[in-house]
Amino acid sequence: MGKVISALLLVLMIAGQAAATTGPEGKMYKFKVDLTVVKDDRVLVELEAPKIDKDEIIYYMPKIIPGTYSIADYGRFVGDLKAFDKKGRELEVERLDDNSWKINNAKKLIKLTYWVEDSYDSDKAGPDIFQPAGTNIEDGKNFIINTAGFFGYFEGMKQMPIDFDIVKPGNFYGGTGLISNNASNLNASLEKENTTSVTKNVDSYSVENYDRLIDSPLMYSEADTAIIKVANTEVLISSYSPNKMVTAKDIAGTISEILTAQNQYLGGKLPVDKYAFVFYFTDQPVTSYGALEHSYSSVYYMPENRIEAMEQQLRDFAAHEFFHIVTPLNIHSEEIHHFDFNDPKMSKHLWMYEGVTEFFAGNMQVKYDIISKEEYLQVLSQKMSIASQFLDTVPFTDISKYTLDKYSNQYYNVYQKGALIGMSLDILLRELSEGQYGMQNLMADLAKQYGKDQAFTDDELFDKITDLTYPEVGEFLNTYVGGDKPLPYAEIFEKVGVNYSAEEHYKAVDLGITQASIGVNPELRALFISNKDALNEFGQALGFENGDIILQINGDDMPKLGPELGTFLGAKQQELIVGEPYTYTVKRGEEEVTLSAEVIEIDKVRMHGLSFDDDASKEQLKIRNSWLEAK
C-alpha cells in the first residue's frame, strides 16, 4: 500500500517468542536506554559490551532493515559515541562513515555510550525514513523505539544473546510484541497493564540475537491499551493519540472482526502467542503515512482523526500486516534468514512476502462478508489499473532482487501486481484441484516444509512449489513471475466466470479535478490546483486557476489531508446531478473565490473492467465459489 497507503513492508524473524535469554558472562550484549533523561531531543544508550578477542572491532548501526526496501542510515542519528575500558579510561574511536565506528584496543573494551536523536523531527541530511520504521523522542509524551535506531552490533557478533533495559517514566507503558522479563504470566501481565497504573520504572527484555532485536519495536507513552483474544493468541493494541481523538478501545472495536476472520482463514490456530498492534497518531501535517510489519507486531503511523473516518483503512492495514505472521515468519529465503544490515542482498520473492500477503488481506475480507463480491472486483480492478503504470516487461523476480537500486521506483507495484500474482495462482490452483486447494493451502504446506528456523534457497522455490502442486503452476511461475510475460488477465478471470475488459469507454459525472491536476500543500494539509491544463471538461468549466487552494466543495469545508479526505470526496461525488449547479470555494492569492458550473457528463475510460458473468457455467461457478466463499 505504499508510503501513503502502507508501505507495507517485511521484517522477518527467525526466533520464537521466548521469555528470558541468557548467555555466559561476557558472551552477550547488555543495553540500557533511559527515557527519563532527554537532552537536546536525544537519549543516552549504554552498552555493557560482550568480550572482544580482537585488537580492533567495528561497531555498526544498520544501514537498512528487512521490509523497508530503502536505505535508512540509522547511524546518522548517533552522536558522541565513546568507548571505555574497565578503569573508565576512553579508548580510541574512529568514525568510518554514517553507520560504523572502529574501536582500537578492543580487547580492553568494557562499555560503549552514545546519544541517539530521533528521525521524526530531525533535519539531518540523508534519506527519509518511512515513519513506521523511524524513531520518536517526545520528552514526557511518547517514544517510538524502532530498535535499529537505538541499538547496534559488533562485526561478526550478531548471533549473541541480548538483554536490554528501558528506564521509563512511572506512568509509561511499553507497547511491544516482546514479553518483558518482569512479566511471569502473559495474560495476567497484559490485564494488569491494561487496568492499573504502571509502577515499575524499568522494563527488562531478552532476545536471542540481533535479528530478533531488530524485529522488536516498542512504543512508550501513557498507557492506552486494549486486548483481543484471537484463538490461542493475545493481541495487544497500544495507541498514542496526542489529542485523544482515537483510543485503543476504538481500534479494537474496528479490527476485531478482521482478526476473527483471519484466524478462520488461517485454519483456527495462529503461530504466535502474543501479537502487538502499535499505533502512533500525529496531529502534525503529513505527506505520507502507513504501516510496517514485524513477526510479532506491527507499527502504524497515521494522521490523527476520528475512528469513523478511518475504519476501513484501519481494517485494510491490520489485515495486511497481521497476515505477515505467515510469511516471512514461517516462510522466508536465505537472504532474509541471514540478513546483512549493512550490505544487504535482496530476495527474488517479494511477490510472495508482500504480494500474497496483500492478496490474502483482500480475499479474506470477501470470503467472510466484510466486503461484498462486487466491491472485491473493484479492488482487483483498481490494482490492475495501478499496476499498469509500472514496468510489465521485466521479470518480477528481477524487480524484487534489484529493488534497492535500478528498480527502486517499482517497489509499490509489489502491492498491486504482487497481489494479482497471488490471485492468479489461487484461481489456477483451484481450477486444477476442482476447488479443493488454493493459496491458503499452499502457504500452509510451505510453512510446514520450512518454518521459522529453516530458509529456502531463492532459486529453488519455484521447483518446490511445483513439487507440492502441479506442473502447470511451475509453468505459470516461470512464465509470468520469473519471466517477462504480462499476466493473462482475461484467461484467468474466464476460469471463474468473470468478464474482463482491458478498456471500456463510458460517460459519467465527476468532481472535475484529476490526479494530474492537483497537488498537496503540506503546511496547510490541503489540495490545490497545480496544473489547470490537466483538468477535465467540468473542471475547465468551473474556471480553476493554478495555485487555487480548495477550501469548500458544494458548500462543505474540505477536511485536512488524511483518511477522512477520501470519504469526503466520495460523498461529494454522490451529490453530482447532471444540469444542477455545483460550487467550489478556493483561496486565490489573498481572496476567497466561489466557482460554479452546471454538472455535465464527460467521456471517461475505465481500465480493466470486471463484472460477474450471469451465464457462467457450473464448472466456473464451482471454482468461483471456492475462490470467493468460505467453506
Coordinates of N, CA, C and O in Angstrom, one line a residue, residues 189-289:
S189 N -0.2 -10.3 32.9 CA 0.6 -9.1 32.7 C -0.2 -8.1 31.8 O -0.2 -6.9 32.1
L190 N -0.7 -8.6 30.7 CA -1.5 -7.7 29.9 C -2.7 -7.1 30.6 O -3.0 -5.9 30.5
E191 N -3.4 -8.0 31.3 CA -4.6 -7.5 32.0 C -4.2 -6.4 33.1 O -4.8 -5.4 33.2
K192 N -3.1 -6.7 33.8 CA -2.6 -5.7 34.8 C -2.2 -4.4 34.2 O -2.6 -3.3 34.6
E193 N -1.5 -4.4 33.1 CA -1.0 -3.2 32.5 C -2.2 -2.4 31.9 O -2.2 -1.2 31.8
N194 N -3.2 -3.2 31.5 CA -4.4 -2.5 30.9 C -5.3 -1.9 31.9 O -6.1 -1.0 31.6
T195 N -5.2 -2.3 33.2 CA -6.2 -1.8 34.1 C -5.6 -1.0 35.3 O -6.3 -0.3 36.0
T196 N -4.3 -1.0 35.4 CA -3.7 -0.3 36.5 C -2.5 0.6 36.1 O -2.0 0.3 35.0
S197 N -2.2 1.5 36.9 CA -1.0 2.4 36.5 C 0.3 1.5 36.6 O 0.4 0.6 37.4
V198 N 1.2 1.9 35.8 CA 2.5 1.1 35.8 C 3.4 1.7 36.9 O 3.6 2.9 37.0
T199 N 3.8 0.8 37.8 CA 4.6 1.3 38.9 C 6.1 1.0 38.7 O 6.9 1.7 39.3
K200 N 6.4 0.0 38.0 CA 7.8 -0.4 37.8 C 8.5 0.7 36.8 O 7.9 1.0 35.8
N201 N 9.7 1.1 37.1 CA 10.3 2.1 36.3 C 11.3 1.5 35.3 O 11.9 2.3 34.5
V202 N 11.5 0.2 35.3 CA 12.5 -0.4 34.4 C 11.8 -1.6 33.8 O 11.3 -2.5 34.5
D203 N 11.7 -1.7 32.5 CA 11.3 -2.9 31.8 C 12.5 -3.6 31.2 O 13.4 -3.0 30.6
S204 N 12.7 -4.9 31.5 CA 13.8 -5.7 31.0 C 13.3 -6.7 30.0 O 12.3 -7.3 30.2
Y205 N 14.1 -6.8 28.9 CA 13.8 -7.7 27.9 C 15.0 -8.5 27.5 O 16.2 -8.1 27.7
S206 N 14.8 -9.7 27.0 CA 15.9 -10.6 26.5 C 15.5 -11.1 25.1 O 14.3 -11.6 24.9
V207 N 16.4 -11.1 24.2 CA 16.2 -11.7 22.9 C 17.4 -12.6 22.5 O 18.5 -12.4 23.1
E208 N 17.2 -13.5 21.6 CA 18.3 -14.5 21.4 C 19.4 -14.0 20.4 O 20.5 -14.6 20.4
N209 N 19.1 -13.0 19.6 CA 20.2 -12.5 18.7 C 19.7 -11.1 18.2 O 18.7 -10.6 18.5
Y210 N 20.6 -10.5 17.3 CA 20.4 -9.2 16.8 C 19.2 -9.1 15.9 O 18.5 -8.2 15.8
D211 N 19.0 -10.2 15.1 CA 17.9 -10.2 14.2 C 16.6 -10.1 14.9 O 15.7 -9.3 14.5
R212 N 16.4 -10.8 16.0 CA 15.2 -10.7 16.8 C 15.1 -9.4 17.4 O 13.9 -8.8 17.6
L213 N 16.2 -8.8 17.8 CA 16.1 -7.4 18.4 C 15.5 -6.4 17.4 O 14.7 -5.6 17.7
I214 N 16.0 -6.5 16.1 CA 15.6 -5.5 15.1 C 14.1 -5.8 14.7 O 13.4 -4.9 14.2
D215 N 13.7 -7.0 15.0 CA 12.3 -7.4 14.7 C 11.3 -7.0 15.8 O 10.2 -7.4 15.8
S216 N 11.8 -6.2 16.8 CA 11.0 -6.0 18.0 C 10.9 -4.5 18.4 O 11.6 -4.0 19.3
P217 N 10.0 -3.8 17.7 CA 9.8 -2.4 18.0 C 9.1 -2.2 19.3 O 8.4 -3.1 19.8
L218 N 9.2 -1.0 20.0 CA 8.5 -0.7 21.2 C 8.0 0.7 21.1 O 8.6 1.6 20.4
M219 N 6.9 1.0 21.7 CA 6.4 2.4 21.9 C 6.1 2.6 23.4 O 5.4 1.8 24.0
Y220 N 6.6 3.7 23.9 CA 6.4 4.1 25.3 C 5.6 5.4 25.4 O 6.0 6.4 24.8
S221 N 4.5 5.4 26.1 CA 3.7 6.6 26.4 C 2.8 6.2 27.5 O 2.8 5.1 28.0
E222 N 1.9 7.2 27.9 CA 0.9 6.8 28.9 C 0.0 5.7 28.4 O -0.3 5.7 27.2
A223 N -0.3 4.8 29.3 CA -1.0 3.6 28.9 C -2.3 3.9 28.2 O -3.2 4.5 28.8
D224 N -2.5 3.4 27.0 CA -3.8 3.4 26.3 C -3.8 2.1 25.5 O -3.3 2.0 24.4
T225 N -4.3 1.0 26.2 CA -4.2 -0.3 25.6 C -5.6 -1.0 25.6 O -6.5 -0.7 26.3
A226 N -5.7 -2.0 24.7 CA -6.8 -2.9 24.7 C -6.3 -4.3 24.3 O -5.2 -4.4 23.7
I227 N -7.0 -5.3 24.7 CA -6.6 -6.7 24.5 C -7.7 -7.4 23.7 O -8.9 -7.3 24.1
I228 N -7.4 -8.2 22.7 CA -8.3 -9.0 22.0 C -7.8 -10.4 22.0 O -6.6 -10.7 21.7
K229 N -8.6 -11.4 22.4 CA -8.2 -12.8 22.4 C -8.6 -13.4 21.0 O -9.8 -13.4 20.7
V230 N -7.6 -13.8 20.2 CA -7.9 -14.4 18.9 C -7.3 -15.8 19.0 O -6.1 -16.0 18.9
A231 N -8.2 -16.8 19.0 CA -7.8 -18.2 19.1 C -6.8 -18.4 20.3 O -7.1 -18.0 21.4
N232 N -5.6 -18.8 20.0 CA -4.5 -19.0 21.0 C -3.7 -17.8 21.3 O -2.7 -17.9 22.0
T233 N -4.0 -16.7 20.6 CA -3.1 -15.5 20.7 C -3.7 -14.4 21.4 O -4.9 -14.0 21.2
E234 N -2.9 -13.7 22.3 CA -3.3 -12.5 23.0 C -2.8 -11.3 22.0 O -1.6 -11.2 21.7
V235 N -3.8 -10.6 21.6 CA -3.5 -9.4 20.7 C -3.6 -8.1 21.5 O -4.6 -7.8 22.1
L236 N -2.5 -7.4 21.6 CA -2.4 -6.2 22.3 C -2.5 -5.0 21.4 O -1.8 -5.0 20.3
I237 N -3.3 -4.1 21.7 CA -3.4 -2.8 20.9 C -2.9 -1.7 21.8 O -3.5 -1.5 22.9
S238 N -1.9 -1.0 21.4 CA -1.3 0.1 22.1 C -1.4 1.3 21.2 O -0.9 1.3 20.1
S239 N -2.0 2.4 21.8 CA -2.2 3.6 20.9 C -1.7 4.9 21.6 O -1.8 5.0 22.8
Y240 N -1.2 5.8 20.8 CA -0.9 7.1 21.2 C -1.6 8.1 20.3 O -1.3 8.2 19.1
S241 N -2.5 8.9 20.9 CA -3.2 9.9 20.1 C -3.1 11.2 20.9 O -3.7 11.4 22.0
P242 N -2.3 12.2 20.4 CA -2.0 13.4 21.2 C -3.2 14.1 21.7 O -3.1 14.7 22.8
N243 N -4.2 14.2 21.0 CA -5.4 14.9 21.4 C -6.6 14.0 21.8 O -7.7 14.4 21.9
K244 N -6.2 12.7 22.0 CA -7.2 11.7 22.4 C -8.4 11.6 21.5 O -9.5 11.4 22.0
M245 N -8.2 11.7 20.2 CA -9.3 11.6 19.3 C -9.7 10.2 19.0 O -10.8 9.9 18.6
V246 N -8.7 9.3 19.2 CA -9.0 7.8 19.0 C -8.3 7.1 20.1 O -7.2 7.5 20.6
T247 N -8.9 6.0 20.5 CA -8.4 5.2 21.6 C -8.1 3.7 21.2 O -8.6 3.3 20.1
A248 N -7.3 3.0 22.0 CA -7.1 1.6 21.7 C -8.4 0.8 21.7 O -8.6 -0.1 20.9
K249 N -9.3 1.2 22.5 CA -10.6 0.5 22.6 C -11.4 0.7 21.2 O -12.0 -0.2 20.7
D250 N -11.3 2.0 20.7 CA -11.9 2.3 19.4 C -11.3 1.3 18.3 O -12.1 0.8 17.5
I251 N -10.0 1.3 18.3 CA -9.3 0.5 17.3 C -9.7 -1.0 17.4 O -10.0 -1.7 16.4
A252 N -9.7 -1.5 18.7 CA -10.1 -2.9 18.9 C -11.5 -3.2 18.3 O -11.7 -4.2 17.7
G253 N -12.4 -2.3 18.6 CA -13.8 -2.5 18.0 C -13.8 -2.5 16.5 O -14.7 -3.2 15.9
T254 N -12.9 -1.8 15.9 CA -12.8 -1.7 14.4 C -12.2 -2.9 13.8 O -12.7 -3.4 12.8
I255 N -11.1 -3.5 14.4 CA -10.4 -4.5 13.7 C -10.7 -5.9 14.3 O -10.2 -6.9 13.8
S256 N -11.5 -6.1 15.4 CA -11.7 -7.4 16.0 C -12.3 -8.3 15.0 O -12.0 -9.5 14.9
E257 N -13.3 -7.8 14.1 CA -13.9 -8.7 13.1 C -12.9 -9.2 12.1 O -12.9 -10.4 11.7
I258 N -12.0 -8.3 11.7 CA -10.9 -8.7 10.8 C -10.1 -9.8 11.4 O -9.8 -10.8 10.7
L259 N -9.7 -9.7 12.6 CA -8.8 -10.7 13.3 C -9.5 -12.0 13.4 O -8.9 -13.1 13.2
T260 N -10.8 -12.0 13.8 CA -11.5 -13.2 13.9 C -11.6 -13.9 12.5 O -11.4 -15.2 12.4
A261 N -11.8 -13.2 11.5 CA -11.9 -13.7 10.1 C -10.5 -14.3 9.7 O -10.5 -15.3 9.1
Q262 N -9.5 -13.6 10.0 CA -8.1 -14.0 9.7 C -7.8 -15.4 10.4 O -7.2 -16.3 9.8
N263 N -8.2 -15.5 11.6 CA -8.0 -16.7 12.3 C -8.7 -17.9 11.6 O -8.1 -19.0 11.4
Q264 N -9.9 -17.7 11.2 CA -10.6 -18.7 10.4 C -10.0 -19.0 9.1 O -9.8 -20.1 8.7
Y265 N -9.5 -17.9 8.4 CA -8.9 -18.1 7.1 C -7.6 -18.9 7.3 O -7.2 -19.6 6.3
L266 N -6.9 -18.8 8.4 CA -5.6 -19.5 8.6 C -5.8 -20.8 9.3 O -4.9 -21.5 9.7
G267 N -7.1 -21.3 9.5 CA -7.3 -22.6 9.9 C -7.6 -22.7 11.4 O -7.7 -23.9 12.0
G268 N -7.7 -21.6 12.1 CA -8.2 -21.7 13.5 C -7.1 -21.7 14.6 O -7.4 -21.7 15.8
K269 N -5.8 -21.7 14.2 CA -4.7 -21.7 15.1 C -3.6 -20.8 14.5 O -3.2 -20.9 13.4
L270 N -3.1 -19.9 15.4 CA -2.1 -18.9 14.9 C -0.8 -19.3 15.4 O -0.6 -19.9 16.5
P271 N 0.3 -18.9 14.7 CA 1.7 -19.3 15.0 C 2.4 -18.5 16.1 O 3.6 -18.6 16.3
V272 N 1.7 -17.5 16.8 CA 2.3 -16.7 17.8 C 1.4 -16.7 19.0 O 0.2 -16.8 19.0
D273 N 2.0 -16.5 20.2 CA 1.3 -16.4 21.5 C 0.9 -15.0 21.8 O -0.2 -14.8 22.4
K274 N 1.7 -14.0 21.4 CA 1.3 -12.6 21.6 C 1.6 -11.8 20.3 O 2.6 -12.1 19.7
Y275 N 0.8 -10.9 20.0 CA 0.9 -10.0 18.9 C 0.6 -8.6 19.3 O -0.4 -8.4 20.1
A276 N 1.3 -7.6 18.9 CA 1.0 -6.2 19.3 C 0.8 -5.3 18.0 O 1.6 -5.3 17.1
F277 N -0.3 -4.6 18.1 CA -0.6 -3.5 17.1 C -0.2 -2.2 17.8 O -0.7 -1.9 18.9
V278 N 0.8 -1.5 17.3 CA 1.3 -0.3 17.9 C 0.9 0.9 17.0 O 1.4 1.0 15.9
F279 N 0.1 1.8 17.5 CA -0.5 2.9 16.7 C 0.1 4.2 17.2 O -0.1 4.6 18.4
Y280 N 0.7 5.0 16.3 CA 1.1 6.4 16.7 C 0.3 7.3 15.7 O 0.5 7.2 14.5
F281 N -0.5 8.2 16.3 CA -1.3 9.1 15.5 C -0.6 10.5 15.7 O -0.3 10.9 16.8
T282 N -0.5 11.2 14.6 CA 0.1 12.5 14.7 C -0.9 13.6 14.3 O -1.7 13.4 13.5
D283 N -0.7 14.8 15.0 CA -1.6 15.9 14.7 C -0.8 16.9 13.9 O -1.2 18.1 13.7
Q284 N 0.4 16.5 13.4 CA 1.2 17.4 12.5 C 0.9 17.1 11.1 O 0.4 16.0 10.7
P285 N 1.2 18.1 10.2 CA 1.0 17.8 8.7 C 1.7 16.6 8.3 O 2.9 16.4 8.7
V286 N 1.1 15.8 7.4 CA 1.7 14.6 6.9 C 1.6 14.6 5.4 O 0.7 15.1 4.8
T287 N 2.6 14.1 4.7 CA 2.6 13.8 3.3 C 2.6 12.3 3.0 O 2.4 11.9 1.9
S288 N 2.9 11.5 4.0 CA 2.9 10.1 3.9 C 2.6 9.5 5.2 O 2.9 10.0 6.2
Y289 N 2.0 8.3 5.2 CA 1.7 7.5 6.4 C 1.5 6.1 6.0 O 1.4 5.7 4.8

